[in-house]
Coordinates of C-alpha atoms and ligand atoms in Angstrom, one line a residue:
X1 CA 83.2 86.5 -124.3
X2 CA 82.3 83.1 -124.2
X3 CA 81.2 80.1 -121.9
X4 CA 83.8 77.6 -121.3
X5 CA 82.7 75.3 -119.0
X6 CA 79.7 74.9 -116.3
X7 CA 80.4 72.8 -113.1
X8 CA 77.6 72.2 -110.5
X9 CA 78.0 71.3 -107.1
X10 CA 76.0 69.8 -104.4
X11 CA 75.6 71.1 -101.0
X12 CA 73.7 70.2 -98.2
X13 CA 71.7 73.0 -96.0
X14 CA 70.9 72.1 -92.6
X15 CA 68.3 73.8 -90.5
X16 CA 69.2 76.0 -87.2
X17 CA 65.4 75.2 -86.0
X18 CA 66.2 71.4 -86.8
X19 CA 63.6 71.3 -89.4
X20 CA 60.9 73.5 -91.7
X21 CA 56.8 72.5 -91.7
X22 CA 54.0 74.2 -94.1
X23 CA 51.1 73.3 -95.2
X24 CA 49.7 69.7 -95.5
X25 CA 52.4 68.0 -93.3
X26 CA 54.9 68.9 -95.6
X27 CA 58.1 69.5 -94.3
X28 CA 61.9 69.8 -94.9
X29 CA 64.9 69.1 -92.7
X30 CA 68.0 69.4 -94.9
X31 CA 68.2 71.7 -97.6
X32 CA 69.5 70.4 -100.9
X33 CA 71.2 73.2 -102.8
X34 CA 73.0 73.1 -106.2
X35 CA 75.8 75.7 -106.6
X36 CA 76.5 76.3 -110.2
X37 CA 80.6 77.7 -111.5
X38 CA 80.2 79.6 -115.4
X39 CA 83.8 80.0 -116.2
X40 CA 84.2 81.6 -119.6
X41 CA 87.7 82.1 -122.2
X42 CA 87.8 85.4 -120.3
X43 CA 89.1 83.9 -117.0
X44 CA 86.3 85.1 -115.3
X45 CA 83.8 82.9 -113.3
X46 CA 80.4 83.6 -112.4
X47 CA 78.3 81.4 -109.1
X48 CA 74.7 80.7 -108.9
X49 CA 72.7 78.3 -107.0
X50 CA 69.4 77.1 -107.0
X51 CA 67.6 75.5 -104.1
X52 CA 63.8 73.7 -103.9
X53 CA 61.4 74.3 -101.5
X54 CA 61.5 70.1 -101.3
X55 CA 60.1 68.0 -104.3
X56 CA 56.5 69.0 -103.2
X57 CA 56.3 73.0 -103.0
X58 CA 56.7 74.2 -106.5
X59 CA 57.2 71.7 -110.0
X60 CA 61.1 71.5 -109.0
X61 CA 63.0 69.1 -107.1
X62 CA 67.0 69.0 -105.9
X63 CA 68.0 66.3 -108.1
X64 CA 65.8 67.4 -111.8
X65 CA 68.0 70.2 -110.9
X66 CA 71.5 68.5 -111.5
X67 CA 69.7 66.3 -114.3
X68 CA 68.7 69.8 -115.9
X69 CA 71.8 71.1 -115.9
X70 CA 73.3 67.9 -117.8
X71 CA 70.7 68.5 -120.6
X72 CA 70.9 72.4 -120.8
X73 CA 74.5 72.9 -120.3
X74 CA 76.4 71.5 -123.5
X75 CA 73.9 73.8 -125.2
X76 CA 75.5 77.1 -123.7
X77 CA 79.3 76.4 -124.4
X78 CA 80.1 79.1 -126.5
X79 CA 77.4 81.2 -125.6
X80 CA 78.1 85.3 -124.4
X81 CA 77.0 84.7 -121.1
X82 CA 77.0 88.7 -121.1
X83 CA 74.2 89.3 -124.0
X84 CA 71.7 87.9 -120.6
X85 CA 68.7 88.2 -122.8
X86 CA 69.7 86.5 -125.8
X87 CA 71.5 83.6 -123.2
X88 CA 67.9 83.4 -121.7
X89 CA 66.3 83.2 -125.3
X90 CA 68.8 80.0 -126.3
X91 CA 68.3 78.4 -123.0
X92 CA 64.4 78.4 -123.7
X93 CA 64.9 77.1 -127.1
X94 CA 67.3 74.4 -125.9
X95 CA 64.6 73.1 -123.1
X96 CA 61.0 74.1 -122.4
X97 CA 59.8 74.6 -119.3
X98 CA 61.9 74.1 -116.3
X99 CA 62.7 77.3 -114.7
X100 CA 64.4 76.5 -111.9
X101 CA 67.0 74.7 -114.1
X102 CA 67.9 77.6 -115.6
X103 CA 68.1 80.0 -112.9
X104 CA 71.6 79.4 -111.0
X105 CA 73.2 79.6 -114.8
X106 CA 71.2 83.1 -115.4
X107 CA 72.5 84.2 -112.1
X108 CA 76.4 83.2 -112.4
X109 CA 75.9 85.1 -115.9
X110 CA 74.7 88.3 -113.9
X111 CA 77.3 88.0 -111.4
X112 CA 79.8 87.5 -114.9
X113 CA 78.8 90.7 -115.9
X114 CA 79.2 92.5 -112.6
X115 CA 83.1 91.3 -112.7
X116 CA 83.0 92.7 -115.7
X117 CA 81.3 95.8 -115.7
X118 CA 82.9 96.7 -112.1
X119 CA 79.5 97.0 -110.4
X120 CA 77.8 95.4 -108.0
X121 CA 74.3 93.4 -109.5
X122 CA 72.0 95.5 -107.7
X123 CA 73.3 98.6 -109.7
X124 CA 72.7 96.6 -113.2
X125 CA 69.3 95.7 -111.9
X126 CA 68.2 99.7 -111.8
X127 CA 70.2 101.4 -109.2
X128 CA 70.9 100.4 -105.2
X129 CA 67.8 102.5 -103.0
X130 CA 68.8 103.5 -99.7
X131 CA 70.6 102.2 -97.1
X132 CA 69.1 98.9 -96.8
X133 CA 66.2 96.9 -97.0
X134 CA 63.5 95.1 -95.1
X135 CA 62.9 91.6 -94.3
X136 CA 60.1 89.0 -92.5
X137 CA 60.8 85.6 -90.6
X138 CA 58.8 82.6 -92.1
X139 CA 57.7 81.0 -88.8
X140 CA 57.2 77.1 -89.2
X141 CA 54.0 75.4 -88.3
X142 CA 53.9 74.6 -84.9
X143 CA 51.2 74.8 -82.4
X144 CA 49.9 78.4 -82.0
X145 CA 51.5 79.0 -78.5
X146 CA 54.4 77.9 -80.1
X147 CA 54.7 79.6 -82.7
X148 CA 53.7 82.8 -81.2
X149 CA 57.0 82.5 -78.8
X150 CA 58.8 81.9 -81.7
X151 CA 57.9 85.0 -83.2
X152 CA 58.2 87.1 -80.2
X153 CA 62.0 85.5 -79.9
X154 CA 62.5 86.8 -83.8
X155 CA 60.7 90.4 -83.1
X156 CA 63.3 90.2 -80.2
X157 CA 65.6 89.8 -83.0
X158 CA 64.9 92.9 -84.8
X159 CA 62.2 91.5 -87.7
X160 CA 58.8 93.3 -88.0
X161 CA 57.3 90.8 -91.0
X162 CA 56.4 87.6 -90.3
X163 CA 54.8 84.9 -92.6
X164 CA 53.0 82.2 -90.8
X165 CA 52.7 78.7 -92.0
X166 CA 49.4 78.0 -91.9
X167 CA 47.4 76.0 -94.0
X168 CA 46.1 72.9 -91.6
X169 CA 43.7 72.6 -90.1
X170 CA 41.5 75.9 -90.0
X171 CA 40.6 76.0 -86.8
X172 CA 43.9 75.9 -85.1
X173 CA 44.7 78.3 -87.9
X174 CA 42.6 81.3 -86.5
X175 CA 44.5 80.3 -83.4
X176 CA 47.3 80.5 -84.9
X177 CA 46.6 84.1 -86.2
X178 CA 45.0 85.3 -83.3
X179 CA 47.9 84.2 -80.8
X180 CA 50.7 85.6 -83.1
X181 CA 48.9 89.0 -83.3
X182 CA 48.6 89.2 -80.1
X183 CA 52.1 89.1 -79.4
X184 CA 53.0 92.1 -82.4
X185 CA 52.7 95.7 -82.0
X186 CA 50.7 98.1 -83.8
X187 CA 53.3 98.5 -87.5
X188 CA 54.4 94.9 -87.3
X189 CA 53.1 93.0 -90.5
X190 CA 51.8 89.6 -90.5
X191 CA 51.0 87.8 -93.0
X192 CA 48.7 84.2 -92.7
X193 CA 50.5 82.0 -96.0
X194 CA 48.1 78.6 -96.5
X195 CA 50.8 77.9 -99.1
X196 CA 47.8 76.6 -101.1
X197 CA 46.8 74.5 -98.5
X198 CA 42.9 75.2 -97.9
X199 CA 40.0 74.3 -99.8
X200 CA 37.7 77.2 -100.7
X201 CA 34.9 76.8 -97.9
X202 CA 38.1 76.4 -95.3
X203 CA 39.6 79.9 -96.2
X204 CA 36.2 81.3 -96.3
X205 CA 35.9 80.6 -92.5
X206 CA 39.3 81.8 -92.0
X207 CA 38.9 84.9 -93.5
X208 CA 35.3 85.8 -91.4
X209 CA 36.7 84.7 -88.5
X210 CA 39.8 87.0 -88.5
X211 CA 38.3 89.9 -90.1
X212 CA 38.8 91.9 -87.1
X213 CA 42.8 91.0 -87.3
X214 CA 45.4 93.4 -89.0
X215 CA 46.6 90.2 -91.0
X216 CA 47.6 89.2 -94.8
X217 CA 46.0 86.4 -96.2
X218 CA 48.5 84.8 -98.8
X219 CA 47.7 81.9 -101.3
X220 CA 44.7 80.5 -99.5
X221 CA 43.8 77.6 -102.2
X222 CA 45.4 75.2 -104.9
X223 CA 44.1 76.9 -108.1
X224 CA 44.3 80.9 -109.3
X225 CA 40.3 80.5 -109.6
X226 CA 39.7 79.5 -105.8
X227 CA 41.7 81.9 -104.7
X228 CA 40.4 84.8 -106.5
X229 CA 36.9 83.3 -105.5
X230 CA 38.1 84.2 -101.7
X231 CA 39.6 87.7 -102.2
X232 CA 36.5 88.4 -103.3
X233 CA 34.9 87.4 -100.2
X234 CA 37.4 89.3 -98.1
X235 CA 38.7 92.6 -97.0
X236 CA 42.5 91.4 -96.2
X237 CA 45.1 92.4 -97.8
X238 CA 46.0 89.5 -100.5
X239 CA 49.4 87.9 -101.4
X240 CA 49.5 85.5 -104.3
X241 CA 52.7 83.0 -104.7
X242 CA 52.6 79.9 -105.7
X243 CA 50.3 80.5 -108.9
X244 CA 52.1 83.6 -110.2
X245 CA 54.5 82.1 -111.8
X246 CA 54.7 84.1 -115.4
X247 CA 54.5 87.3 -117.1
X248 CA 51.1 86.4 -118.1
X249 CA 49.7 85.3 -114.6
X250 CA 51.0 89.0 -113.6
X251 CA 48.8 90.1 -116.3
X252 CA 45.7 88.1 -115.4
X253 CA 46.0 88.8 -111.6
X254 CA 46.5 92.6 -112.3
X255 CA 43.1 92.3 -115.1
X256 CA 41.3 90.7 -112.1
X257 CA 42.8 92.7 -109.3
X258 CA 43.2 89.5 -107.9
X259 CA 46.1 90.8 -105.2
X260 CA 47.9 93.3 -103.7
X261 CA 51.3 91.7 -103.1
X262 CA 52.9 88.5 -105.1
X263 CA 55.9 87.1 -104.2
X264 CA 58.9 86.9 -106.9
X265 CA 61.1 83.7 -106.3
X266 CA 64.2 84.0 -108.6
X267 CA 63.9 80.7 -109.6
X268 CA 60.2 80.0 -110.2
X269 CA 60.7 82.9 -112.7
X270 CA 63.9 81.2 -114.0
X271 CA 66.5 83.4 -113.2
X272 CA 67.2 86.9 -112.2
X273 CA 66.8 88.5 -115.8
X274 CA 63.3 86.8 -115.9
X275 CA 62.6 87.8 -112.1
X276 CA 63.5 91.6 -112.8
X277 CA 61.2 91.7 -115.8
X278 CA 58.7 90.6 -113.1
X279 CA 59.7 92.8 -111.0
X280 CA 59.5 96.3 -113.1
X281 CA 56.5 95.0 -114.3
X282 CA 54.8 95.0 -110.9
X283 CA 56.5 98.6 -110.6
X284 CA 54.4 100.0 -113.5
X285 CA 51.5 98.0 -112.3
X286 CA 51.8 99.2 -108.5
X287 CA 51.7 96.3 -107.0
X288 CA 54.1 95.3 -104.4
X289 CA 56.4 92.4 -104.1
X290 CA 58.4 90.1 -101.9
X291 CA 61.3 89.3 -103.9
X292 CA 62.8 86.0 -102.9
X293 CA 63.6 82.4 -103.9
X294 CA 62.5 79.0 -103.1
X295 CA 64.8 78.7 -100.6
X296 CA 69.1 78.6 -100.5
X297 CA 72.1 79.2 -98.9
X298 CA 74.6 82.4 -99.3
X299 CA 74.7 82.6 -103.1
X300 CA 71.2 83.0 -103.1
X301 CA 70.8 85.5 -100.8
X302 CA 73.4 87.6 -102.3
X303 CA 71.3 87.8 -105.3
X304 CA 67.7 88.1 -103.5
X305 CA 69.6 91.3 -102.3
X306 CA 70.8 92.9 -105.4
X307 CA 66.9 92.1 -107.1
X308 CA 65.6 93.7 -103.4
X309 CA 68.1 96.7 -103.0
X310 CA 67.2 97.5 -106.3
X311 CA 63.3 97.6 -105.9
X312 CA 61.7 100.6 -105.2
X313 CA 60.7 100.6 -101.6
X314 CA 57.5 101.7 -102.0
X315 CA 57.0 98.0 -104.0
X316 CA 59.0 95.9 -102.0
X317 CA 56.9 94.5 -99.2
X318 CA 59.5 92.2 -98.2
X319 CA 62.8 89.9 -98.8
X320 CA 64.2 87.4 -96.9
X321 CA 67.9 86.4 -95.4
X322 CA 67.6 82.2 -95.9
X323 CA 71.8 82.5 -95.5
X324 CA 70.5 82.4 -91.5
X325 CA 68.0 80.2 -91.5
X326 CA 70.8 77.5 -92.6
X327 CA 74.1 76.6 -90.2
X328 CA 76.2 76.2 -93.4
X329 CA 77.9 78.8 -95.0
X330 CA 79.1 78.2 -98.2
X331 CA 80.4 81.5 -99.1
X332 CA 82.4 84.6 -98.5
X333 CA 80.7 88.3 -98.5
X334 CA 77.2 87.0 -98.3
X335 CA 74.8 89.8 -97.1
X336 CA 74.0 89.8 -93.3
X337 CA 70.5 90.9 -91.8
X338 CA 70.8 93.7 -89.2
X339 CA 68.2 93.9 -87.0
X340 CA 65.6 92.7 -89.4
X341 CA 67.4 94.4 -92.6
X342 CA 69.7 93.6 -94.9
X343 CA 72.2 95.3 -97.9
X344 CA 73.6 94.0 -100.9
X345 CA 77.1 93.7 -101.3
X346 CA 79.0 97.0 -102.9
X347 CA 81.6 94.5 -104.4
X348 CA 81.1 94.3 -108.5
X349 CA 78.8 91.2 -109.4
X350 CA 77.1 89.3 -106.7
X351 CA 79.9 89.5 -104.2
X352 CA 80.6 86.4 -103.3
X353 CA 83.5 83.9 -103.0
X354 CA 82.3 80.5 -102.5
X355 CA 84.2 78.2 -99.8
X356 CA 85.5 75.4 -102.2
X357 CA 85.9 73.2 -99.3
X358 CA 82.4 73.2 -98.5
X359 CA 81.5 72.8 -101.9
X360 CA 83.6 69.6 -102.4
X361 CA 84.2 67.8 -105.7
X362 CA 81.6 68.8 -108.6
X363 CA 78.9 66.8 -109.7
X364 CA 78.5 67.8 -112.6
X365 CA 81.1 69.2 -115.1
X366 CA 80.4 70.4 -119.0
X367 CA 82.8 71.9 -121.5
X368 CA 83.7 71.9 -125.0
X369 CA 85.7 68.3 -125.2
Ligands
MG1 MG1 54.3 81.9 -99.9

């Protein structure tokens, strides 16, 4: 089999909650997504997207995206976008760096050879576990009262994990902490994310002054070094995110027991053949996982599920449903959350059928002529 042609789309992703804020004023109202179609001289067609946290979160932005794709895809015509490996090998040798361009072209390949294999992703991934899976709520920065409601409204909901936007200033954050635990019962997770947004004496004083509170301090500081300065100085559990970013970060963190949880974002590892070797490498290593993305619409979450379902539950800590954080939809068979849970999709590949009238005209369009 062979790739024909690679169109990309653009799609806009607007907010329920009018708008998203973390650390350091940063914030994001409308979502830019990019939807990408691998068609191949089989007839079959494979979707991805890939979607930024913003131009400030991680090194990716919307539009580097779409600019990516024009570099990278002229190298893949003619490529097996089954061999996913070998794909992932040329697509490295064609372009250094840039993970996120890659992703959305990885995952169309996966959900390629679903079609073609008859099996859902999940199942090529290692095999579906249980029923379903769980999920938290990311609750933006607000003031702590605020914020507190809005996670009672989501526990209302049916979601037991939350992840707090924290990382201003550290004295509303205890607040922050303090009034949102207040409002949980005894099982519910939290989880304080700085999203790198404290310097080291800030999350020191954080950390001592909730060290009575059943909460998970996750990627305090900027740099790997500052952070592992403060697990050291603490007795919460730790999540690292945005500085695990590699195979060999993995490593280091694991060498320095630098965390009990990372969070794997499809496309910060490039993709989801990249983002499972993650994965079953934090399986032999026991550590546990959110498995995620930046952020994105229903293509996205369809394949966060298949990567979650297919986790051992033991090592996933949590996922997330972004499909209902957007008002968009822009496609068919996405996954749903139930009460705080979700499943992926029994259909073969991904799942999904994108609406081409919400995906409009392509932007971007490469085959062999
Ligand atoms: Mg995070």
């Amino acid at each position: 089999m062979k790739i024909t042609r690679i169109t990309a789309y653009q799609v806009d992703l607007p907010l329920h909650e009018g708008g998203y804020k973390w650390s350091g004023g940063k914030s994001v109202t409308v979502f830019d997504s990019t939807v990408v179609a691998v068609e191949t001289d089989a007839g079959v067609t494979g979707w991805g997207e890939v979607c930024p946290l913003g131009p400030a979160y991680l090194a990716a932005y919307a539009s580097g995206v779409r600019a990516g794709l024009a570099e990278l895809a002229p190298q893949l015509i003619g490529e097996n976008p089954l061999e996913l490996n070998r794909l992932n090998r040329r697509m490295d040798a064609a372009m250094k760096g840039h993970p996120y361009v890659k992703s959305a072209v990885d995952m169309a390949c996966w959900d390629i050879l679903g079609q073609v294999s008859g099996q859902p992703v999940c199942v090529l991934l290692g095999g579906r576990y249980g029923d379903d899976f769980v999920l938290y709520r990311a609750i933006s920065q607000e003031s702590p009262e605020a914020m507190a409601n809005s996670v009672a409204g989501y526990r209302a909901e049916g979601y037991r994990r939350f992840q707090l936007k924290v990382g201003g200033d550290p004295d509303v954050d205890i607040e922050r902490i303090r009034a949102v635990r207040a409002v949980l019962q005894p099982g519910d997770r939290l989880v304080a994310d700085a999203n790198t947004g404290w310097t080291q004496h800030e999350a020191m004083r954080v950390v001592r002054a909730v060290h009575d509170v059943d909460v998970y301090i996750e990627q305090p500081c900027y740099s790997y070094e500052e952070c592992l300065a403060v697990r050291r100085n603490t007795d919460h559990p730790f999540v690292l995110d945005e500085v695990v970013d590699s195979i060999d970060m993995l490593v280091r963190g694991k060498s320095d027991l630098a965390m009990d949880v990372v969070n794997i974002k499809i496309s910060k590892f490039g993709g989801l053949t990249r983002a499972r070797q993650a994965r079953d490498l934090c399986v032999s290593l026991g550590i546990a996982m959110t498995i995620e993305d930046s952020w994105g619409g229903d293509i996205i979450t369809a394949a966060i599920a298949h990567l979650a379902h297919s986790t051992p539950p033991e090592f996933l800590f949590t996922s997330t449903d972004f499909n209902s954080y957007v008002t968009q939809s822009i496609a068919e068979g996405a996954p749903q959350r139930v009460n705080g849970r979700m499943a992926a999709s029994e259909m073969p590949g991904l799942g999904i059928k994108p609406r081409m009238e919400v995906l409009g005209k392509p932007v971007l369009i490469v085959d062999a002529t």
